[in-house]
Coordinates of C-alpha atoms and ligand atoms in Angstrom, one line a residue:
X1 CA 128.9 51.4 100.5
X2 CA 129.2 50.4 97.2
X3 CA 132.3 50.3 95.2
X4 CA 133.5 47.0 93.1
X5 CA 136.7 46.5 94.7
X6 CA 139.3 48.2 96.9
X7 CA 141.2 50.9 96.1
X8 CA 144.3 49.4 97.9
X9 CA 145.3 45.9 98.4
X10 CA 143.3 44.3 101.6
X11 CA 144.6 42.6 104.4
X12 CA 142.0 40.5 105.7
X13 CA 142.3 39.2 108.9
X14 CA 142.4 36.1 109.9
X15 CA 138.5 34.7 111.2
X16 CA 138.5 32.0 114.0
X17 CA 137.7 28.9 113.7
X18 CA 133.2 29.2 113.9
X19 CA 131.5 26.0 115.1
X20 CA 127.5 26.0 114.5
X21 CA 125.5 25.5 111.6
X22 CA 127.1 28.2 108.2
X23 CA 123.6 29.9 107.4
X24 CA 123.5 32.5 104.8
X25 CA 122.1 35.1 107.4
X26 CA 125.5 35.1 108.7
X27 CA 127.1 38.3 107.4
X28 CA 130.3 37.7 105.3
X29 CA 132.9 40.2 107.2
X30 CA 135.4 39.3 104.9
X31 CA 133.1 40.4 101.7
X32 CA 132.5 43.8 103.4
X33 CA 136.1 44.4 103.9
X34 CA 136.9 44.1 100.3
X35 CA 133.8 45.7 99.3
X36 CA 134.5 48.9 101.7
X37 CA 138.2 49.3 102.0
X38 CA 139.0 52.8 100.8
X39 CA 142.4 54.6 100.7
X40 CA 140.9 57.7 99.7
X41 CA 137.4 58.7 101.5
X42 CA 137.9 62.4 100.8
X43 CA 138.2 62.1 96.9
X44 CA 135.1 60.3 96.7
X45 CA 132.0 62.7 95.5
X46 CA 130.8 65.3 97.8
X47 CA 127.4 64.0 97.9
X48 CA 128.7 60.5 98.6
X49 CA 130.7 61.6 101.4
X50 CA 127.8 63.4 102.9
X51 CA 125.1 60.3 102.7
X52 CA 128.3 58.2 104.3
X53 CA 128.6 61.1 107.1
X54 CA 124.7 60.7 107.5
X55 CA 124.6 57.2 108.2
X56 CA 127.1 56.9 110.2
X57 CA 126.7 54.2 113.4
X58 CA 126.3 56.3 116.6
X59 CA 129.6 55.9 117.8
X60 CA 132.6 57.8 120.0
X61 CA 136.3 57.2 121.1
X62 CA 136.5 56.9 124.8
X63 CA 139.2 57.3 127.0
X64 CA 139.4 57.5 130.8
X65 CA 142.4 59.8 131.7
X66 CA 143.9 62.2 134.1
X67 CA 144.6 65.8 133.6
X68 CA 148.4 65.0 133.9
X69 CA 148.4 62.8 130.9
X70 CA 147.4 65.8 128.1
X71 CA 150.2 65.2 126.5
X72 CA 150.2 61.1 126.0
X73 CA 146.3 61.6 125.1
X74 CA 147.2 64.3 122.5
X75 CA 149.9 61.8 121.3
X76 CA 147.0 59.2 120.9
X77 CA 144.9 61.1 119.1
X78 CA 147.0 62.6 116.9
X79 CA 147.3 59.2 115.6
X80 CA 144.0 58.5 115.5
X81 CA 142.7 61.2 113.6
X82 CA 145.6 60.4 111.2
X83 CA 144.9 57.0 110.7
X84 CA 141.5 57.6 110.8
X85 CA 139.0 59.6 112.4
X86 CA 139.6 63.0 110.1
X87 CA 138.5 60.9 106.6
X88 CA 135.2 63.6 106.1
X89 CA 132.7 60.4 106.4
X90 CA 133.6 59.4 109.8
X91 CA 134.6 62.5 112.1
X92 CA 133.6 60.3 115.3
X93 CA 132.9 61.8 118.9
X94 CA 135.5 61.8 121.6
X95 CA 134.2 61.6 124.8
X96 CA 136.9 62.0 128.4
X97 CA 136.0 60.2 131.7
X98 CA 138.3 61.9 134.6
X99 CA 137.3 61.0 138.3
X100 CA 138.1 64.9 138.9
X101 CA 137.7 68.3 137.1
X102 CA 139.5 68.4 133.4
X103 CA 141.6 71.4 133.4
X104 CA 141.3 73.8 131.0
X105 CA 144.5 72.5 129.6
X106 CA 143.7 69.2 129.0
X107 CA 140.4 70.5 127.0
X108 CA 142.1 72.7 124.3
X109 CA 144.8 70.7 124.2
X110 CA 142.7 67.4 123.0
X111 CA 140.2 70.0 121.3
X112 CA 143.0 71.1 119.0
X113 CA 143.7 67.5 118.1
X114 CA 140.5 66.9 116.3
X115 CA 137.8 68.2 114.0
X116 CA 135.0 66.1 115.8
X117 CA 133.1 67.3 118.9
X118 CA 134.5 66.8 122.1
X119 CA 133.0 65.8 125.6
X120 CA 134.1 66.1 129.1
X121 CA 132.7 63.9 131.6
X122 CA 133.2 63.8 135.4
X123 CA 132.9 59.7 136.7
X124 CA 129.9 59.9 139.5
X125 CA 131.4 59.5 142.8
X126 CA 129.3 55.9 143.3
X127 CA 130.9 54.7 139.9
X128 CA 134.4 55.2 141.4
X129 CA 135.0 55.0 145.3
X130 CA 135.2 51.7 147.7
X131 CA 131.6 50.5 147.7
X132 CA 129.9 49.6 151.1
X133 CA 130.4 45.7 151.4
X134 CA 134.1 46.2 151.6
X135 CA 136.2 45.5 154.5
X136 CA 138.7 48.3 153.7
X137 CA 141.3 46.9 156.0
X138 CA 141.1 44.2 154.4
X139 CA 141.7 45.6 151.2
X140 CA 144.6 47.6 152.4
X141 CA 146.2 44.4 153.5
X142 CA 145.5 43.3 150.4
X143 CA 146.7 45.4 148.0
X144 CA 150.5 46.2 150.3
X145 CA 150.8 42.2 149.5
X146 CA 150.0 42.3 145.8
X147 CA 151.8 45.6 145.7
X148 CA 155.1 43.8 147.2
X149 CA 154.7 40.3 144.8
X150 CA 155.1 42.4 142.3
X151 CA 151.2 42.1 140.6
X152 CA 151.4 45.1 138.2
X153 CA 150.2 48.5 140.1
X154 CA 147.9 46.8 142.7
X155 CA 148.9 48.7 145.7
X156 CA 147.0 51.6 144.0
X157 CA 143.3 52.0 144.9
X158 CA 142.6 54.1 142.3
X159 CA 143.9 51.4 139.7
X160 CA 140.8 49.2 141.6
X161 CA 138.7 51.9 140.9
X162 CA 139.6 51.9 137.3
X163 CA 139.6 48.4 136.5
X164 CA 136.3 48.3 138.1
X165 CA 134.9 51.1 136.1
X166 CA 136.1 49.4 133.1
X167 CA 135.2 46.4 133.9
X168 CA 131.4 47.2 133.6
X169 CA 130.1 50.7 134.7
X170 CA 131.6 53.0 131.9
X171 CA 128.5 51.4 129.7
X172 CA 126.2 52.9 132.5
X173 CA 127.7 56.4 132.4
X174 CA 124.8 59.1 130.9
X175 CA 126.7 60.0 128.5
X176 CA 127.2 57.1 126.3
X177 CA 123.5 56.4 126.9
X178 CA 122.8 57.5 123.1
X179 CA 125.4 55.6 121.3
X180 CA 125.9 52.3 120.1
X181 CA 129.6 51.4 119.9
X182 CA 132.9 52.7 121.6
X183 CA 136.5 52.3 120.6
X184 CA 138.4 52.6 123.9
X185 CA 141.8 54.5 123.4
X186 CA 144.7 54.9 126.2
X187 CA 146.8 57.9 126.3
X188 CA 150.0 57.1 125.1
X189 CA 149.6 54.4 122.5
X190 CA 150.6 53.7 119.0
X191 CA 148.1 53.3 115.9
X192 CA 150.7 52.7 113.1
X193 CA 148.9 52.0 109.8
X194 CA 146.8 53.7 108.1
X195 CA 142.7 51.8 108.6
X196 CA 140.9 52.1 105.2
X197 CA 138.0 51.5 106.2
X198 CA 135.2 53.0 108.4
X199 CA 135.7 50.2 111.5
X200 CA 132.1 51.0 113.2
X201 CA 130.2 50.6 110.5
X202 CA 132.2 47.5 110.1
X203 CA 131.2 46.8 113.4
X204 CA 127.0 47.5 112.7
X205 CA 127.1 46.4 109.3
X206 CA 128.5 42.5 109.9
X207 CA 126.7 42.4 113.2
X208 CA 129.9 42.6 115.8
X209 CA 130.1 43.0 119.7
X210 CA 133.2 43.0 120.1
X211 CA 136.5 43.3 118.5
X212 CA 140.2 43.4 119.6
X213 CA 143.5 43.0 118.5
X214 CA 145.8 41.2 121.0
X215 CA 145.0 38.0 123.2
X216 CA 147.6 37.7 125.6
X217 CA 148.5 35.5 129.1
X218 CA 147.4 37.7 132.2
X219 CA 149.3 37.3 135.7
X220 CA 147.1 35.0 137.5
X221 CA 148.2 36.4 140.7
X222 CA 145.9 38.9 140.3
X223 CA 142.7 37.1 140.3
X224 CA 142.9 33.8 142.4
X225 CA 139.6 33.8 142.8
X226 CA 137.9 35.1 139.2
X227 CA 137.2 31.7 137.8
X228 CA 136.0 29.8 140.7
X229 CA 133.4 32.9 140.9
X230 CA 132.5 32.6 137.4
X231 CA 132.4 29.0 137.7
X232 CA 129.6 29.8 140.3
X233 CA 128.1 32.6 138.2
X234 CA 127.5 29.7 135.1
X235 CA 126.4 27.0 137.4
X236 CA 123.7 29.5 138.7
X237 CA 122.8 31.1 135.0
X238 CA 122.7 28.4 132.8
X239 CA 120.0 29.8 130.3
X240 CA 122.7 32.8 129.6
X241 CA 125.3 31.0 128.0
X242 CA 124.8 32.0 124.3
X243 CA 124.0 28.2 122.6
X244 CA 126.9 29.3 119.6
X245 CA 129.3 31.0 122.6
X246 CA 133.1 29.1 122.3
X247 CA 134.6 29.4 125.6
X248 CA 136.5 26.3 125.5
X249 CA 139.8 28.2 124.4
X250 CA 140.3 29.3 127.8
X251 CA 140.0 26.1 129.4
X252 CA 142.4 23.8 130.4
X253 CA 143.4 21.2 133.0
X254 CA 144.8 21.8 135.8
X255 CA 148.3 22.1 136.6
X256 CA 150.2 18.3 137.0
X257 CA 154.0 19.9 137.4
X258 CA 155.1 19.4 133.6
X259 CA 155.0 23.1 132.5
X260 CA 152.5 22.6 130.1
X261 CA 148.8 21.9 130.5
X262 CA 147.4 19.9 127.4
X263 CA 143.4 20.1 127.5
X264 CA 141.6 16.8 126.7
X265 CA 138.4 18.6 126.7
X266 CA 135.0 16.0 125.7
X267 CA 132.0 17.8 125.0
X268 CA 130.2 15.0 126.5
X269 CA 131.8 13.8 129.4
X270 CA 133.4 17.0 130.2
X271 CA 134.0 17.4 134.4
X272 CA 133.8 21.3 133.8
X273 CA 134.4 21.4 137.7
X274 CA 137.7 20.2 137.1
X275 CA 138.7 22.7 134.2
X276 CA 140.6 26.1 134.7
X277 CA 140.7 29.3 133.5
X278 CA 143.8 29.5 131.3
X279 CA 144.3 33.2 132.2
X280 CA 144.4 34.2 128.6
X281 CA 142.9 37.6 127.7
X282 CA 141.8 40.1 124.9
X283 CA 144.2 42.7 126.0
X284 CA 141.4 45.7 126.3
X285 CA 143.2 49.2 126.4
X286 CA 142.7 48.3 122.7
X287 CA 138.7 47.5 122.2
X288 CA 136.1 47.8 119.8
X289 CA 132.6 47.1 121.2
X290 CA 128.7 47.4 121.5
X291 CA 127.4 49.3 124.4
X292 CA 124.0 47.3 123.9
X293 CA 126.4 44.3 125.5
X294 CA 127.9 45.8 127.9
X295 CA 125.0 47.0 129.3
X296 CA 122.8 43.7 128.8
X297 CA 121.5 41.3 130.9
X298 CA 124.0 38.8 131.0
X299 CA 126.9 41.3 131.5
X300 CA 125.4 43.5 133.8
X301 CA 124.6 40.4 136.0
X302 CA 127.8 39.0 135.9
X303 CA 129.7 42.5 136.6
X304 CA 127.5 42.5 139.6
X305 CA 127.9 39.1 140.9
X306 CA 131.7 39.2 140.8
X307 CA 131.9 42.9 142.3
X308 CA 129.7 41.4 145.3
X309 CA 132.6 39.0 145.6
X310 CA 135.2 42.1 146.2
X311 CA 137.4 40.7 143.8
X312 CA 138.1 44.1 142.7
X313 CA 139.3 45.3 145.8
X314 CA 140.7 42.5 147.8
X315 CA 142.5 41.0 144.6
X316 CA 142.7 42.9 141.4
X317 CA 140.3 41.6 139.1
X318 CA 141.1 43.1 135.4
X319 CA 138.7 44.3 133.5
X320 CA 140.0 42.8 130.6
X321 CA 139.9 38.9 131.8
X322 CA 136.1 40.0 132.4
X323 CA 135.6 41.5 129.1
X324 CA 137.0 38.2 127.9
X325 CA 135.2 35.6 130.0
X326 CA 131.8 37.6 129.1
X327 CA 132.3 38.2 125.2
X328 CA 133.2 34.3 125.3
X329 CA 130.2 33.0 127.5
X330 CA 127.5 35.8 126.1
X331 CA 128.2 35.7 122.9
X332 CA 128.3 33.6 120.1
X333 CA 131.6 33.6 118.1
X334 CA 130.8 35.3 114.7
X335 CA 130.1 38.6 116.8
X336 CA 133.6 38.8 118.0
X337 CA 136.3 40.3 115.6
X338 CA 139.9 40.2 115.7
X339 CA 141.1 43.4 114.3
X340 CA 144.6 41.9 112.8
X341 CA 144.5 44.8 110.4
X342 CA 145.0 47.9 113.1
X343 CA 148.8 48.2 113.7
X344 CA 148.7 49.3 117.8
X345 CA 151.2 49.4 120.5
X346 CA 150.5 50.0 124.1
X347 CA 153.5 50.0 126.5
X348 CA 155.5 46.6 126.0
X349 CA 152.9 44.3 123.7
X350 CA 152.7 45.9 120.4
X351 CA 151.0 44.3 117.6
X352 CA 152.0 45.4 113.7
X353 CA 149.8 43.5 110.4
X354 CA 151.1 42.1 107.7
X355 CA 151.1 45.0 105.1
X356 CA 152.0 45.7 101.8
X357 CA 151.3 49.1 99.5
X358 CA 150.5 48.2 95.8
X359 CA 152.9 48.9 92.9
X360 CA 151.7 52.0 90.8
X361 CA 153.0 53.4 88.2
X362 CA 152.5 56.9 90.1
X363 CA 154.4 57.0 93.4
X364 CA 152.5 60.6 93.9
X365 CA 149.2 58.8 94.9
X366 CA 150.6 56.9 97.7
X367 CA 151.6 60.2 99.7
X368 CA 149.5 60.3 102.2
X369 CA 149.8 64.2 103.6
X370 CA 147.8 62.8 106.6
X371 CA 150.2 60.8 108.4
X372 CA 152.2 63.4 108.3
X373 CA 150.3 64.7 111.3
X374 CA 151.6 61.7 113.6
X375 CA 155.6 62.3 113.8
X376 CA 154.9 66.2 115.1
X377 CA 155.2 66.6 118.9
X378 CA 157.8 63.2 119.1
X379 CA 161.0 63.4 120.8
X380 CA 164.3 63.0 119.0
X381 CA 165.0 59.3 120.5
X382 CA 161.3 58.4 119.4
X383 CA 161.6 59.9 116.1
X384 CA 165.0 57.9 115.9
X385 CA 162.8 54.6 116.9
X386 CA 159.9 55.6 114.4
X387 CA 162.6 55.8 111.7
X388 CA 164.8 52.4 112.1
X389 CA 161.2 50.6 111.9
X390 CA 159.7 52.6 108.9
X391 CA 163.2 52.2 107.0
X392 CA 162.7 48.5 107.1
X393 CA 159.2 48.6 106.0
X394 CA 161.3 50.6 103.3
X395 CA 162.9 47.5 102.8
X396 CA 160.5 45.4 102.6
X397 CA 158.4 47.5 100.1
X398 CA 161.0 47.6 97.6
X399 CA 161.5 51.2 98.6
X400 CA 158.6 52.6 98.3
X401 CA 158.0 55.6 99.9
X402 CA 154.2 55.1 100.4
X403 CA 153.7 53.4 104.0
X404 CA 150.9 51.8 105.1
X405 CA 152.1 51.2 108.3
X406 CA 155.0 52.9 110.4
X407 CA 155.9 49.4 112.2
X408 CA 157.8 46.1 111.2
X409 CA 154.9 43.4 110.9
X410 CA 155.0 41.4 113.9
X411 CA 154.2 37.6 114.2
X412 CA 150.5 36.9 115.8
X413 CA 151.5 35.2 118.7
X414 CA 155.0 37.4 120.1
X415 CA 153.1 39.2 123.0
X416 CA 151.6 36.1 124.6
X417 CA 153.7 36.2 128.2
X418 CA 154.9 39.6 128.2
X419 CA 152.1 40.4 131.2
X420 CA 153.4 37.8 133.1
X421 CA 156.4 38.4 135.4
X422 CA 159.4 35.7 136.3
X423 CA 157.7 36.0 140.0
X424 CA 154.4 34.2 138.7
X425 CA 154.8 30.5 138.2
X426 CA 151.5 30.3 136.4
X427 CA 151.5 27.6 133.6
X428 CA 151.0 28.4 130.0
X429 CA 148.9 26.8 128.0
X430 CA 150.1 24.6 125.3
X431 CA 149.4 27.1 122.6
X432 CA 149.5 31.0 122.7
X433 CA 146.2 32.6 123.5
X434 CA 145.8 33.9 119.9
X435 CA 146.3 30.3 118.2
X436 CA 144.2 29.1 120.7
X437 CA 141.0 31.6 119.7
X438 CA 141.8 31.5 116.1
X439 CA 142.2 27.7 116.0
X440 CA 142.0 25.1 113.0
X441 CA 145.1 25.6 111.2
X442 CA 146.3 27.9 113.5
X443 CA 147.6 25.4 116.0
X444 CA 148.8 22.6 113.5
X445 CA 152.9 22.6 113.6
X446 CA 155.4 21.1 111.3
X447 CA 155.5 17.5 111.3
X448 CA 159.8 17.5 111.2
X449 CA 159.4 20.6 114.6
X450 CA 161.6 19.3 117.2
X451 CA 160.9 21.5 120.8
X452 CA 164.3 20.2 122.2
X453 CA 166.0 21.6 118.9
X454 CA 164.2 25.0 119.4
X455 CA 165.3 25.1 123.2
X456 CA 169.0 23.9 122.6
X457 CA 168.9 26.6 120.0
X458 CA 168.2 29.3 123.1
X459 CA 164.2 29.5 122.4
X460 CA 161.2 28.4 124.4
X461 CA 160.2 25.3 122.3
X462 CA 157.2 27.2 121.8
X463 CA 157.3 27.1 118.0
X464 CA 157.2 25.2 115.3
X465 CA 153.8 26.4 113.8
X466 CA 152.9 25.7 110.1
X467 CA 151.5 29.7 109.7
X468 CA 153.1 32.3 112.0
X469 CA 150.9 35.4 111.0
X470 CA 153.7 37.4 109.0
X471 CA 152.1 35.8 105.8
X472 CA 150.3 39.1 104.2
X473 CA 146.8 36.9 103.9
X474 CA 147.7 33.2 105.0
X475 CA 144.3 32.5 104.1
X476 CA 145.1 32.7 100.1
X477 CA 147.6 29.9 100.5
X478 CA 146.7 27.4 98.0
X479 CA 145.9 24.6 100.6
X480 CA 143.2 27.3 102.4
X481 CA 139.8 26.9 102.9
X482 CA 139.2 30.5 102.3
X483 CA 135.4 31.8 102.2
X484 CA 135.3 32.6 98.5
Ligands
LIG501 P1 147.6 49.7 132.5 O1 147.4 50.0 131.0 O2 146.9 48.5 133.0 O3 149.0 49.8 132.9 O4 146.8 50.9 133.3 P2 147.0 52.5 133.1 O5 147.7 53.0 134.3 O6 147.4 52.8 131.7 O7 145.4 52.9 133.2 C1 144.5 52.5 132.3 C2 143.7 53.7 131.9 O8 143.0 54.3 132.9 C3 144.5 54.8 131.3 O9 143.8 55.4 130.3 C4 144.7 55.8 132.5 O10 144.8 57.1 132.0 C5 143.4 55.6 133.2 N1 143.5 55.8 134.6 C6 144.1 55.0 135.5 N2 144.0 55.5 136.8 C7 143.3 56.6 136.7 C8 142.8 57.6 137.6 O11 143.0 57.5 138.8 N3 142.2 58.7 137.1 C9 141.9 58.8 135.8 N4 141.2 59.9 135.4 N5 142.3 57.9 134.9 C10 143.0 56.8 135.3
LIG502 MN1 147.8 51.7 129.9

């Protein structure tokens, strides 16, 4: 795409901290987001639109759900299509995983959500029962315990199955066999600003793997034995650690009874025996990826070591801890994305962009008829919700009518131990899991922060940083390094 500069003001994400030689093959994500942000696809020339349509990556929207769900999914995509999908140069398949028959119900009901073709897949039975080498008494025992700790639906098999499926054999499914990328989408979840941009070409065009937009603390109680195995797995596969791969932001050492684990990792001398897994996660019922990864080498062996293990049935491996561990080992850095642009909210953890809708001197063009679409079909309390967060936005805007986003902008790190329960006495790491990936400035704090203030004031003593992601780009601050 070629078009001098956005229509609409961009908010560009924040890029981790790269280590590794800057070469000019790199691809400038950054300079692509300016150069291709769009508010308005469908007033571009026909014949534009067309070649865009054309060229499109081969891509779909995935979601694994059950028939009983129609009308979460429906809510989903409603927002979606809104937000997204329905611009006339993107119009991207969505394709349904059930481990039974969709009903007729379910299938007009999602068909009438969306212009683009829809597919209805049944999970093979060996993709999603208990496979051969597991003691299922074993696994019963197992998951009643979990079940009465409290670790977040374990004492349901079929959440095993699903986590498993996730975890690596939905890239195996025929279906998907002829595309490149998948955006996984939960029924039930929130995509609250508008994305001006075509996200799977981002994806092809800079070179991407894998993108999220939330890296969060898991409950470690639900994978004792994940790291130890994947400990084994990198002693035993040296040669498939990517030579530019960062996985040193889930590291730390172990636990020594202050609350807090400060990592002193040396490259050099490091005793990676002695290092743990820091249990933090790219939270995955939001995910952007390449099916090419998933189903490579490196992660198809590693899915297959650990489900030898049983982890996924006698403890309740996630997939996204795996997604994580295997982006971070398998691939370098610069092909994983954090998608700080796309408001989302799943259950609890919700994440909301800095946003802001330029000043014209026509308040017409910043209707956006679309996004309409997305407040049909809400309850009245919802719609009540909806409304007390856009009329701050409202606010914000200088009362501007024309939102970008139906959320309140959220700081980057404010999700980080919502997955873990009072029960588990995990420790956190010293930083949140975000500040820890993005890293550089990210982690540097105030020099006059005092943590006993913060906790005498009622808070954690977990603040204190110099940037707190509510900036709309901290990277134009005066003292950034910013690529130009
Ligand atoms: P959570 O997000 O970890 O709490 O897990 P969910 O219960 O939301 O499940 C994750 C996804 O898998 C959702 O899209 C569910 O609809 C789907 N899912 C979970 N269990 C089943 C199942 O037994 N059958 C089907 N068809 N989908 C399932
Ligand atoms: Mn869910």
């Amino acid at each position: 795409m070629a078009q001098e500069a956005a229509t609409i003001d961009v908010y560009l994400p924040p890029i981790a901290k790269l280590s590794g030689p800057e070469t000019s093959a790199r691809p400038d994500p950054l300079r692509w987001l300016r150069q291709n942000t769009i508010a308005d696809v469908d007033g571009m020339p026909q014949q534009y639109q067309e070649s865009l349509l054309e060229s499109r990556p081969k891509a779909a929207f995935i979601a694994l759900v059950r028939n009983s769900e129609v009308e979460e999914m429906v809510y989903s995509m409603i927002q979606l299509e809104a937000r997204f999908n329905n611009r006339s140069t993107h119009q991207y398949d969505w394709i349904f995983f059930n481990d039974e028959e969709f009903s007729s119900e379910f299938m007009s009901a999602v068909r009438d959500a969306t212009n683009s073709q829809c597919y209805f897949e049944i999970i093979p039975e060996e993709h999603w029962s208990v496979p051969s080498w597991i003691d299922t008494t074993r696994f019963d025992v197992g998951r009643q315990f979990m079940g009465s700790i409290g670790v977040g639906k374990a004492w349901l098999q079929s959440y095993h199955h699903m986590c498993r499926w996730n975890a690596g054999l939905f890239a195996r499914e025929k279906r998907l066999a002829f595309y490149e990328f998948f955006w996984r989408v939960e029924p039930g979840v929130d995509f609250s600003c508008n994305i001006n941009y075509d996200v799977f070409r981002f994806m092809r065009d800079n070179n991407m793997a894998y993108g999220f937009n939330m890296a969060i603390l898991d409950d470690a109680r639900s994978f004792p034995s994940l790291w130890d195995r994947t400990k084994m797995f990198i002693k035993n596969n040296k040669n498939m650690i990517h030579e530019d791969a960062d996985y040193d932001w889930l590291l730390q050492e172990p636990f020594h009874g202050n609350g807090i684990s400060r990592p002193t990792i040396d490259d050099d001398t490091r005793d990676f025996d002695r290092l743990e897994y820091n249990n933090c996660q790219f939270y995955s019922n939001f995910e952007v990826g390449s099916l090419a990864f998933f189903r490579s080498e490196e992660h198809r062996a590693y899915f297959e070591h650990l489900d030898r293990t049983g982890g996924f049935y006698y403890e309740r491996f996630g997939d996204a801890p795996i997604h994580t561990l295997s982006v971070s080992l398998f691939l370098p850095k610069s092909r994983i994305w954090y998608f700080r642009d796309i408001g989302y909210a799943h259950g609890l953890c919700e994440q909301c962009p800095p946003h802001q809708v330029r000043l014209t001197a026509d308040p017409e063009s910043q209707q956006q008829p679309q996004a309409r679409a997305v407040f049909i079909n809400e309850s009245l309390s919802k719609k009540h919700r909806r409304w007390e967060a856009m009329s701050q936005d409202v606010i914000r805007q200088g009362g501007i009518p024309g939102l970008a986003c139906g959320c309140t902008v959220s700081a980057i790190d404010h999700n980080n131990a919502k997955l873990v329960p009072f029960e588990s006495k995990q420790q956190k790491p010293e930083h949140p899991c975000i500040r820890l990936y993005l890293g550089g400035k990210w982690l540097e704090k105030r020099a006059d922060w005092d943590p006993e203030a913060e906790i005498a004031a009622g808070r954690d003593g977990s603040g204190g940083y110099l940037l707190d992601g509510l900036e709309s780009n901290p990277f134009l601050r005066s003292d950034s390094n910013e690529p130009k």
